[in-house]
XYZ file of C-alpha atoms in Angstrom:
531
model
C -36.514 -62.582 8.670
C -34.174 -64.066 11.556
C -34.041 -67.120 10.441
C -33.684 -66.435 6.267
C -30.730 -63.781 7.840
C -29.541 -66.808 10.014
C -29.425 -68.851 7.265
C -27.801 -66.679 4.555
C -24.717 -66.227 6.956
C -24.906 -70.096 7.542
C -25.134 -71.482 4.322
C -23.648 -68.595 1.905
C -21.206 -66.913 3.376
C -19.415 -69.257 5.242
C -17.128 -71.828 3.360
C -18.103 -75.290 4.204
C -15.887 -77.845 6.360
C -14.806 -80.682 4.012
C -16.803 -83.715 4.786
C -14.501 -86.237 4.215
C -12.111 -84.173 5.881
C -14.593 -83.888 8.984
C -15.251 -87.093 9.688
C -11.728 -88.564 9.668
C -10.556 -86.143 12.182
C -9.777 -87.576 15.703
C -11.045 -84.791 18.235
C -10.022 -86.777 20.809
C -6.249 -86.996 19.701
C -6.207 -83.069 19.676
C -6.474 -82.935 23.107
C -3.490 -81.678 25.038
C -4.126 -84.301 27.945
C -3.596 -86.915 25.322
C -1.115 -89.355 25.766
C 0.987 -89.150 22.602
C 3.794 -91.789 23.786
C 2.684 -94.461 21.240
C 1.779 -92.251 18.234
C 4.307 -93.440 15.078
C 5.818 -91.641 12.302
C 3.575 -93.443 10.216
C 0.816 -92.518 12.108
C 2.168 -88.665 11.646
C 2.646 -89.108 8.038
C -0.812 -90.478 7.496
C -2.428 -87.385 9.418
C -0.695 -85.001 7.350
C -1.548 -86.642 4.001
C -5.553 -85.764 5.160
C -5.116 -82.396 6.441
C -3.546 -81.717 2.477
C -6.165 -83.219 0.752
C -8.193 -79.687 0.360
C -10.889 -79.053 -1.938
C -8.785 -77.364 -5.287
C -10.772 -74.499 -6.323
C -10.216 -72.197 -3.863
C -6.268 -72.228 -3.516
C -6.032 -72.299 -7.359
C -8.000 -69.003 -7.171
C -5.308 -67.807 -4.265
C -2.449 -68.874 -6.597
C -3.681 -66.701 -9.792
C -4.251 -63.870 -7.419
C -0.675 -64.016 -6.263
C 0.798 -64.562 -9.655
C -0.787 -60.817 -11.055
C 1.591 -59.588 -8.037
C 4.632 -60.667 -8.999
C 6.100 -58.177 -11.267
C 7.056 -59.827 -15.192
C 10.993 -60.329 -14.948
C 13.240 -59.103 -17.491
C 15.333 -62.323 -19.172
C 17.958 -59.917 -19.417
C 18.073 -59.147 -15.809
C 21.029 -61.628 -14.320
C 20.778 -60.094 -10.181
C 23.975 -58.837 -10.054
C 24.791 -55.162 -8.796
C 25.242 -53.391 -11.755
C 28.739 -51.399 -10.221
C 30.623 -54.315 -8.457
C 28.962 -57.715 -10.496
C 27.559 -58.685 -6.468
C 24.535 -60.269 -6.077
C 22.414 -57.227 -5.572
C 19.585 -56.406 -2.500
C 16.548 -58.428 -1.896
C 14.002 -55.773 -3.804
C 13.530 -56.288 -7.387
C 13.486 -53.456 -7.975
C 17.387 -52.842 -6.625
C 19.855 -52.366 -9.117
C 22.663 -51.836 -6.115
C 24.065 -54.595 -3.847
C 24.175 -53.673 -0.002
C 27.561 -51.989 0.100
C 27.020 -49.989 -2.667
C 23.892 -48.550 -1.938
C 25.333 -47.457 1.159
C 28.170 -46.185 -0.657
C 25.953 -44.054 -2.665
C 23.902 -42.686 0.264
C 27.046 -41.062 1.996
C 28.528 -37.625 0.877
C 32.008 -36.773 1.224
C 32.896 -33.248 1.588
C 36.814 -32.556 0.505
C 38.741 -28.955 1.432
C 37.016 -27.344 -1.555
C 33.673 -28.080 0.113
C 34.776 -27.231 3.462
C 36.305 -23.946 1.509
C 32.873 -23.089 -0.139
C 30.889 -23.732 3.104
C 33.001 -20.836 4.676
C 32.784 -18.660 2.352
C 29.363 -18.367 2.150
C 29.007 -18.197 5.552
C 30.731 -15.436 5.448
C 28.936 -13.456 2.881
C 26.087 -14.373 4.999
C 27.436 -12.079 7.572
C 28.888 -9.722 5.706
C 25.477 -9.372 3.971
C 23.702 -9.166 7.148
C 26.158 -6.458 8.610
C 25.926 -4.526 5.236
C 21.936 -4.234 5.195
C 21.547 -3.368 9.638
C 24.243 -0.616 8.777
C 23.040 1.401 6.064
C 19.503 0.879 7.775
C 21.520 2.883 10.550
C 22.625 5.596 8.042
C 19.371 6.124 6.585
C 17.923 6.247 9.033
C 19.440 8.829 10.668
C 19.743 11.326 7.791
C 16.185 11.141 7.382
C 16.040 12.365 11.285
C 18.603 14.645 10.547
C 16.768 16.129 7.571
C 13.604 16.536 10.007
C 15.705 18.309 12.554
C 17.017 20.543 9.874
C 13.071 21.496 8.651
C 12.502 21.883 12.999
C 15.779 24.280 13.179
C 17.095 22.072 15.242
C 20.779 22.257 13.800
C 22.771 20.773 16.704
C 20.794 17.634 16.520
C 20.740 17.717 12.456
C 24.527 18.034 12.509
C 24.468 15.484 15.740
C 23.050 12.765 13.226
C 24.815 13.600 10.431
C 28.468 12.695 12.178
C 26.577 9.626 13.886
C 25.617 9.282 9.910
C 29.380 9.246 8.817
C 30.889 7.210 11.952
C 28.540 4.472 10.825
C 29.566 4.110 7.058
C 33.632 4.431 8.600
C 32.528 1.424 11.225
C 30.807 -0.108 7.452
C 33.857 0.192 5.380
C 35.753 -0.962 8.328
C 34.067 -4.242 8.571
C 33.749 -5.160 5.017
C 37.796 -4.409 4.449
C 38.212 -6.569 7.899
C 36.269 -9.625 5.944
C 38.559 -9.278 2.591
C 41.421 -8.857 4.920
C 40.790 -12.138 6.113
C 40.648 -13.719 2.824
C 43.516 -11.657 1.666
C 46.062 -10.049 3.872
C 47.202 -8.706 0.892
C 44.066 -6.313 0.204
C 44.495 -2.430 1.100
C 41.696 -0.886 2.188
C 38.820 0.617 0.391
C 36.077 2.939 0.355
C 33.276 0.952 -0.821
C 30.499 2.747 0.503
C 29.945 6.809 1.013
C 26.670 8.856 3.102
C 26.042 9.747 -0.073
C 24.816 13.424 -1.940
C 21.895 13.367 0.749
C 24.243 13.451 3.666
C 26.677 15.921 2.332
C 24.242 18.217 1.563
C 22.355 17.688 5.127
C 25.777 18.364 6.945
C 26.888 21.064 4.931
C 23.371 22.971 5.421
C 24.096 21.896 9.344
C 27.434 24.057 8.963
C 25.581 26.949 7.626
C 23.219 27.156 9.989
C 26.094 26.945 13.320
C 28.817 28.976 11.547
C 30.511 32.081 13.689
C 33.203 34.060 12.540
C 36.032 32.191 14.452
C 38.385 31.169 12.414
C 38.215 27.759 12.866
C 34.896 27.334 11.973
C 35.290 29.103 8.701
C 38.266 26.943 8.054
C 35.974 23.339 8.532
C 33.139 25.354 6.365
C 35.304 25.680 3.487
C 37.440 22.677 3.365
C 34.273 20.992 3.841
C 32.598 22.195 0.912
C 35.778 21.822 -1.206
C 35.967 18.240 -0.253
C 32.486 16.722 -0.248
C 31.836 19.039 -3.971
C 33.060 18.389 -6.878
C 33.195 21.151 -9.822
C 29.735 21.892 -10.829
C 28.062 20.155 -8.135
C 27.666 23.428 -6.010
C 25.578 24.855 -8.412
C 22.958 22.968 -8.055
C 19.562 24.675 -7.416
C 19.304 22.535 -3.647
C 22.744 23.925 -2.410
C 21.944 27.744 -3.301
C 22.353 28.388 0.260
C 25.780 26.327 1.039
C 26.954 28.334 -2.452
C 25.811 32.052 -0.735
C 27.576 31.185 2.283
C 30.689 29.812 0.594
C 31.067 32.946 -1.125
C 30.655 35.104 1.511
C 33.216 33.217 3.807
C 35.955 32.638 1.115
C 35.830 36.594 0.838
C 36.260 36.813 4.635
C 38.191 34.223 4.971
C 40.704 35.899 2.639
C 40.551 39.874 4.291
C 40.839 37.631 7.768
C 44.340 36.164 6.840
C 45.877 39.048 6.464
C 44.286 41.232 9.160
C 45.248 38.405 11.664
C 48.918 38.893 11.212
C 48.796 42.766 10.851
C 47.087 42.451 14.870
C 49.611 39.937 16.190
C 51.969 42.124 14.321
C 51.563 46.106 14.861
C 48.165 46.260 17.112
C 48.247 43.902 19.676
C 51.514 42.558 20.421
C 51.454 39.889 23.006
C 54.470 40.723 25.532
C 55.965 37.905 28.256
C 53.747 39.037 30.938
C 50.790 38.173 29.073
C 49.234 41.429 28.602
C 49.756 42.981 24.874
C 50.876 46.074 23.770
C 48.510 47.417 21.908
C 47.856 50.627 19.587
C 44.655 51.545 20.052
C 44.403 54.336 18.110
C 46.354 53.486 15.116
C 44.544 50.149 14.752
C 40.979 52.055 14.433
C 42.033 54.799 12.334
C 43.418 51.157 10.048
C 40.508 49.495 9.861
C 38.327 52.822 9.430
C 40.140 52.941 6.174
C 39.991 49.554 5.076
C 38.158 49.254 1.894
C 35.559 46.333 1.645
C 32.572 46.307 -0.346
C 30.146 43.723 1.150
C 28.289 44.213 4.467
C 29.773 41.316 5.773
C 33.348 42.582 5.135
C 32.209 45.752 6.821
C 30.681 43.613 9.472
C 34.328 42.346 10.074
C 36.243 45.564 10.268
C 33.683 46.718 13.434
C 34.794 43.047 14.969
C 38.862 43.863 14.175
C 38.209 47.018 16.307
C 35.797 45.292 19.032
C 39.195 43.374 19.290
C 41.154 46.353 19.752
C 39.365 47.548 22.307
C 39.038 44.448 24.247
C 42.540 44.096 24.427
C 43.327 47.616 25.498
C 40.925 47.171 28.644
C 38.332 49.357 26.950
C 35.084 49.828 28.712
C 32.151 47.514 27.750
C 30.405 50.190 26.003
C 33.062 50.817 23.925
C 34.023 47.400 23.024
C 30.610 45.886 23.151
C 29.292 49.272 20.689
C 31.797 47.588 18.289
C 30.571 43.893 18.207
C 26.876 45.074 18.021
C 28.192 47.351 15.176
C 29.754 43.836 13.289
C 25.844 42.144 14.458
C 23.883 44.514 12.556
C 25.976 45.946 9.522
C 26.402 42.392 8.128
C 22.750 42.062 8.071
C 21.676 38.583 6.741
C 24.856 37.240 8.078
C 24.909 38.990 11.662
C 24.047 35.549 13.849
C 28.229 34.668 13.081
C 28.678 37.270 15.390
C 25.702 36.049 17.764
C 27.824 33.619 19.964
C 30.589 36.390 20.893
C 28.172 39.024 21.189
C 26.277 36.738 23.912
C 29.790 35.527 25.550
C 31.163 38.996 25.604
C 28.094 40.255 27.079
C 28.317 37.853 29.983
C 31.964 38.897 30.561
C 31.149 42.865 30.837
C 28.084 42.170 33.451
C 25.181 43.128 30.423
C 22.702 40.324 31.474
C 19.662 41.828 30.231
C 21.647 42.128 26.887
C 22.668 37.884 27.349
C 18.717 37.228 27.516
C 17.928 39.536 24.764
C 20.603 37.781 22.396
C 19.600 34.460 23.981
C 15.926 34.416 22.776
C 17.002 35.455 19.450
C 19.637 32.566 19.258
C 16.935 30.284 20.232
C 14.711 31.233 18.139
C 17.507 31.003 14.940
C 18.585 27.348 16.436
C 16.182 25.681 18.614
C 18.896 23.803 20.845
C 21.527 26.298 20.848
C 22.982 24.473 23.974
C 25.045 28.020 24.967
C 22.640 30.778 24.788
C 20.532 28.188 27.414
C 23.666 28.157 29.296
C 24.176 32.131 29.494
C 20.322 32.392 30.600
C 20.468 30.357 33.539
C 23.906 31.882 34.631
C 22.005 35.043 34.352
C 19.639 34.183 36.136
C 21.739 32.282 38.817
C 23.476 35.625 39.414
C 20.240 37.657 39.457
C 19.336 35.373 42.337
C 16.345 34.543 40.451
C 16.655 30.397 41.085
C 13.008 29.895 40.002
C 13.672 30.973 36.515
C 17.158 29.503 36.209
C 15.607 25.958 36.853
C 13.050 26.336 34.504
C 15.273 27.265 32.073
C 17.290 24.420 32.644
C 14.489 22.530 31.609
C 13.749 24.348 28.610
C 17.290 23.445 27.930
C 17.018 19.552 28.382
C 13.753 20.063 26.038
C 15.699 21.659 23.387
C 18.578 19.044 24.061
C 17.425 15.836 25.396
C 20.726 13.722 24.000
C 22.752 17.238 25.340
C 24.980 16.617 28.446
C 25.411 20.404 29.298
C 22.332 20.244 31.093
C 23.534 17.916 33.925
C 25.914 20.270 34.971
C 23.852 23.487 34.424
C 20.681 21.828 36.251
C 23.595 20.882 39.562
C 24.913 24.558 39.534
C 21.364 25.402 39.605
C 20.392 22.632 42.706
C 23.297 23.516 44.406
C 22.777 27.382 44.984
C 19.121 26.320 45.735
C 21.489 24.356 49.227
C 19.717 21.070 47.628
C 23.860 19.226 47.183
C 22.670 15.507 47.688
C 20.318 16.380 44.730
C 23.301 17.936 43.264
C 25.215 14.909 43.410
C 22.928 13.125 42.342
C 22.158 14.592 38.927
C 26.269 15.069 38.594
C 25.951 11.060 38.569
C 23.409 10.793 35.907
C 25.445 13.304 33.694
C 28.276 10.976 34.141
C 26.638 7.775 33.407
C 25.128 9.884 30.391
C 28.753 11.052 28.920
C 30.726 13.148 31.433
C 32.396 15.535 30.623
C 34.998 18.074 32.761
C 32.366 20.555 34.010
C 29.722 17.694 35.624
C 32.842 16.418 37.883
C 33.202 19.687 38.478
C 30.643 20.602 39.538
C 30.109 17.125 41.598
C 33.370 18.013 43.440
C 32.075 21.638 44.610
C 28.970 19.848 46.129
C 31.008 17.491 47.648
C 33.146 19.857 49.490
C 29.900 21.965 50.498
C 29.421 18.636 52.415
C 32.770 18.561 53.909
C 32.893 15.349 52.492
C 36.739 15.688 50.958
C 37.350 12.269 49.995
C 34.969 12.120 47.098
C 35.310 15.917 46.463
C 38.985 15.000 45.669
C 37.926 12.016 43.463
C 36.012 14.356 41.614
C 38.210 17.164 41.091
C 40.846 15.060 39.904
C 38.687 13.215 37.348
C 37.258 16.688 36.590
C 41.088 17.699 35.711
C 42.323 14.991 33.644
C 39.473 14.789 31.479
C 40.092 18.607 30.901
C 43.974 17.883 29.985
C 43.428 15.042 27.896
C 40.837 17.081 25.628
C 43.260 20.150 25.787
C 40.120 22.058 27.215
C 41.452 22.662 30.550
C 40.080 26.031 31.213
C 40.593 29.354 33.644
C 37.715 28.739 35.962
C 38.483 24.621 36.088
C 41.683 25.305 36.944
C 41.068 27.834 39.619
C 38.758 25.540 40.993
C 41.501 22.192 41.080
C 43.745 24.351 42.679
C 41.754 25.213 45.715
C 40.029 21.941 46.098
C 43.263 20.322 45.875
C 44.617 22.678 48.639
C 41.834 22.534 50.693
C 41.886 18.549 50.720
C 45.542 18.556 51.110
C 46.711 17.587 47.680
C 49.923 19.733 47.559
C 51.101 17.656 44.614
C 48.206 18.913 42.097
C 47.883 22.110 44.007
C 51.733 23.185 43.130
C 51.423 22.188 39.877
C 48.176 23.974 38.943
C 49.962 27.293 40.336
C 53.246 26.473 38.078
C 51.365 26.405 34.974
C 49.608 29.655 35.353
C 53.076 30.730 36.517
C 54.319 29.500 33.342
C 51.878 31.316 31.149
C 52.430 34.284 33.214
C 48.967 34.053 35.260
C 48.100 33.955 38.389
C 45.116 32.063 40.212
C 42.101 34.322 40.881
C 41.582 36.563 43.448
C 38.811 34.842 45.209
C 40.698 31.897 44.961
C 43.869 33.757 46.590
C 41.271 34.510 49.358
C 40.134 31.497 50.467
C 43.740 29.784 49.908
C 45.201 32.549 53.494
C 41.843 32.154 55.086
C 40.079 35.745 54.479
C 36.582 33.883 52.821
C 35.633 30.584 53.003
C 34.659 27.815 50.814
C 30.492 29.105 50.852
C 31.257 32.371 50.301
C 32.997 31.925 46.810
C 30.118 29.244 45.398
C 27.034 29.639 48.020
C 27.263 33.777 47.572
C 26.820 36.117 44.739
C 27.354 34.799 41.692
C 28.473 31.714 42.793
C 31.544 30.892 40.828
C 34.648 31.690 41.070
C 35.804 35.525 40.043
C-alpha cells in the first residue's frame, strides 16, 4: 500500500520535468561560486531560448482560464471619464477619472446647510427641555392629588405652585428659543397646568381658607380666573362652587362692615389705641340681618372684634369667636386659625391643644396649630412633650422649615444651645427664614458669644424687612441684642420705628435694657420669650 501510495504521488500527481529540457541544463553553471566572467550574450540568448521551449498544453489551458476573467468590453466604451473627456481610473469598471471621483466623494455644506444644522439642533433641545418639564408638572400634580386624598393640603397646594413655577420656567424657555430666532417675537403662553391643576389648587384653597380678608380675596379671583362660564358647574368642582358661593356672600356683607368699623366702632387715634364704641357696635351687628349661618357666623366675629379692641376680657371676646366657630357650622374651621391664635394671646392653652388636634385632624400638616402646641407646652414647662411634638411636626411637614426653629426654641430651654445652634444651621441651609436666625442669635448670646449672636440678629432683621414681615417680638428681640452687643446704630433705629408707629419696646425688654433682669431670665425663665 506504501509503495502503490508512493507511486500515485510520484507518477500522477506530480507534473513531469521536460526531458529534453532536463538534460540540457548545466547544474554546474547554476552555481553561485561559478565563474561567470567569460559567459557571452550569445551564450545568454541561447539559455533563454531552452528554458521557453515548454511543453504547450498546459499554459494554453492557463491562457483560456484567464481569458473567462476578463470581463467582454463594450466597443462603445472609448476610456474616457464620462464628465471631463480624461482618461478615466484603472478599474473597468470606473466611469470617473481620478479627480473627479474625488470630486464626487466630498460634500460641501453652504450657509443654508450650516443654517439647517442649527436649527435642528435646536429643536433637539427645545424638544428635550419640553418633554423633562412637563414630566416635572405631572408629576407633581399627581403627588399633589395624593396629598389632597391624605388631607395633606399644605403639601397639595405646596406642589401645585411648584406645578405652575415649572410651566412659567417652560414657557420661559421655549419664548427664549424663538427669541433667538426672532427678536421680533412677543411672548406667548404656549403651554398651561391644565383643568387637572386648576382644579387640584383650587380644592387646595378650599381646604386652607380663613376668614381674613385676604384669603377670601385670592379664593375668588382665583376661581374667576382659572373658570370660565360654565366650567364651575361641573359635577368634580361641586365643592370649589359651595365655597364660592358662600364667600362671594361674605365677601360682599365684609366690604361694607369693614369701613363701618374703621369708621364709627373702632377708630384708630395717633397713639395707636382706637376709640371704640363698644356698645353701639354690638347692639349693630345684633341687628344685622343675614340669612345663612355663615353670615351669622360673621356678625359673632365683627363683635369678637369689638371686644378685642376695647380690652375686653378673654371670656368675653373669646365667647364671641367660639360663637362665629360653631354657628357657621360646616364652614366653622375659617375661624379655626384665629380662634387658636387668639387663644394663645389670652393664656387659654388647654383651649390651643383642644383646637390644635382638631386642626390636625382637618389638615394633616397644619404647620401652626403644631406651632401653638409646642409653645404650650414650652410654657407649661412640659419640654418632654414639646419635643415630641416637634417631631410630630417635622412628620406632618418634612419639606416645612418651621420646624427648625420650633425644634431650637425647644433645645434651647432644655440648656442644650450648641445643639441649638446647630439645628438653627440646618434650618438655614434648608431655607431660612427670619425666626431660625432668630432664634440662632438668642443661643448665641446664652453663650456670651456676641460676635455671631450679632451676625445673626442682623441677618434675622433684614430678612424680616425685605419680606415686610418684620414682626413685634423680632423686633423686640433686635433691639436688645443689638444693645447688648453694642450696636447703637440698629438699636436707635429699632426704638424710632416703634416710636414712629406710636409703640414702645416691651416691658421685659425695657428691663433688661437698665439692668433690673438679665438676658436668662427673659428666654431661660417662664415662658421663655419675650412679653
Amino acid at each position: 500500500m506504501a509503495e502503490d501510495k508512493e507511486k500515485s504521488l510520484t507518477d500522477e500527481t506530480l507534473p513531469k520535468e521536460p526531458e529534453e529540457t532536463s538534460a540540457s541544463w548545466d547544474w554546474d553553471a547554476a552555481v553561485p561560486q561559478t565563474d561567470t566572467s567569460n559567459i557571452t550574450l550569445d551564450d545568454l540568448q541561447e539559455t533563454e531560448e531552452k528554458v521557453v521551449e515548454q511543453p504547450a498544453e498546459e499554459p494554453e489551458e492557463n491562457e483560456t482560464e484567464k481569458e473567462e476573467e476578463v470581463p467582454a468590453s463594450n466597443p462603445d466604451d472609448d476610456g474616457l471619464c464620462i464628465v471631463c473627456g480624461k482618461e478615466r481610473g484603472n478599474s473597468p469598471s470606473d466611469l470617473y477619472c481620478n479627480a473627479c471621483r474625488a470630486k464626487f466623494l466630498r460634500t460641501n455644506y453652504g450657509v443654508g446647510h450650516i443654517i439647517l444644522a442649527f436649527v435642528m439642533v435646536i429643536v433637539a433641545a427645545l424638544g428635550y427641555f419640553v418633554a423633562t418639564s412637563t414630566v416635572t408638572v405631572s408629576s407633581k400634580l399627581y403627588k399633589a392629588e395624593q396629598c389632597i386624598s391624605e388631607k395633606r393640603y399644605n403639601d397639595a397646594l405646596n406642589l401645585c405652585s411648584e406645578a405652575f413655577d415649572a410651566t412659567d420656567k417652560l414657557n420661559s424657555g421655549v419664548n427664549a428659543v424663538i427669541k433667538g430666532i426672532n427678536s421680533n417675537a412677543t411672548n406667548q403662553d404656549w403651554f398651561t397646568e391644565g383643568e387637572k391643576a386648576t382644579h387640584l389648587i383650587l380644592e387646595t384653597y378650599v381646604h386652607n381658607m380663613t376668614i381674613n380678608a385676604t384669603d377670601r380675596q385670592t379664593f375668588v379671583e382665583a376661581v374667576d380666573k382659572y373658570y370660565a362660564d360654565g366650567e364651575l358647574d361641573q359635577p368634580r368642582n361641586a365643592n370649589i362652587k359651595k365655597l364660592y358661593n358662600a364667600i362671594k356672600s361674605v365677601d360682599a356683607i365684609a366690604t361694607s362692615l369693614d369701613q363701618k368699623m374703621k369708621t364709627e366702632f373702632a377708630v384708630a387715634k395717633e397713639d395707636g389705641t382706637y376709640d371704640v364704641k363698644y356698645d353701639e357696635g354690638i347692639k349693630f351687628f345684633d341687628s344685622y340681618k343675614v340669612d345663612t349661618d355663615i353670615e351669622k357666623g360673621l356678625m359673632e366675629y365683627y363683635k369678637f372684634m369689638l371686644a378685642y379692641y376695647a380690652n375686653k376680657d378673654s371670656k368675653t371676646a373669646l365667647g364671641f369667636i367660639d360663637n362665629a366657630y360653631k354657628i357657621s357650622g360646616e364652614y366653622g374651621y375659617l375661624y379655626l386659625q384665629n380662634y387658636m391664635g387668639m387663644a394663645w394671646q389670652y393664656k387659654k392653652y388647654d383651649k390651643v391643644l383642644e383646637l390644635s388636634k382638631i386642626a390636625t385632624e382637618l389638615n394633616v400638616n397644619d404647620a401652626s396649630a403644631y406651632y401653638y402646641a409646642v409653645k404650650v407646652y414650652i410654657e407649661k414647662n412640659d419640654l418632654d412633650s414639646a419635643d415630641k411634638m416637634c417631631e410630630e411636626m417635622r412628620k406632618a411637614n418634612p419639606d416645612g422649615i418651621d420646624y427648625y426653629s420650633t425644634k431650637a426654641e425647644v433645645l434651647r430651654r432644655q440648656n442644650k444651645l450648641d445643639e441649638a445652634i446647630e439645628i438653627c444651621r440646618k434650618g438655614i441651609v434648608a431655607g431660612s427664614d427670619s425666626e431660625i436666625y432668630r432664634q440662632q442669635a438668642i443661643a448665641y448670646l446664652l453663650k456670651s458669644d456676641k460676635e455671631n449672636a450679632l451676625e445673626a440678629i442682623k441677618q434675622s432683621y433684614e430678612i424680616a424687612a425685605q419680606n415686610q414681615q418684620l414682626s413685634i417680638q423680632t423686633a423686640n428681640t433686635v433691639a436688645l441684642i443689638c444693645f447688648i452687643c453694642d450696636d447703637t446704630k440698629t438699636y436707635e433705629e429699632v426704638e424710632a420705628m416703634f416710636k414712629q408707629n406710636n409703640m414702645e419696646l416691651s416691658d421685659s425688654v425695657k428691663k433688661c435694657i437698665k439692668g433690673d433682669i438679665t438676658f436668662e431670665d427673659i428666654f431661660m425663665k417662664g415662658s421663655g420669650e419675650i412679653s
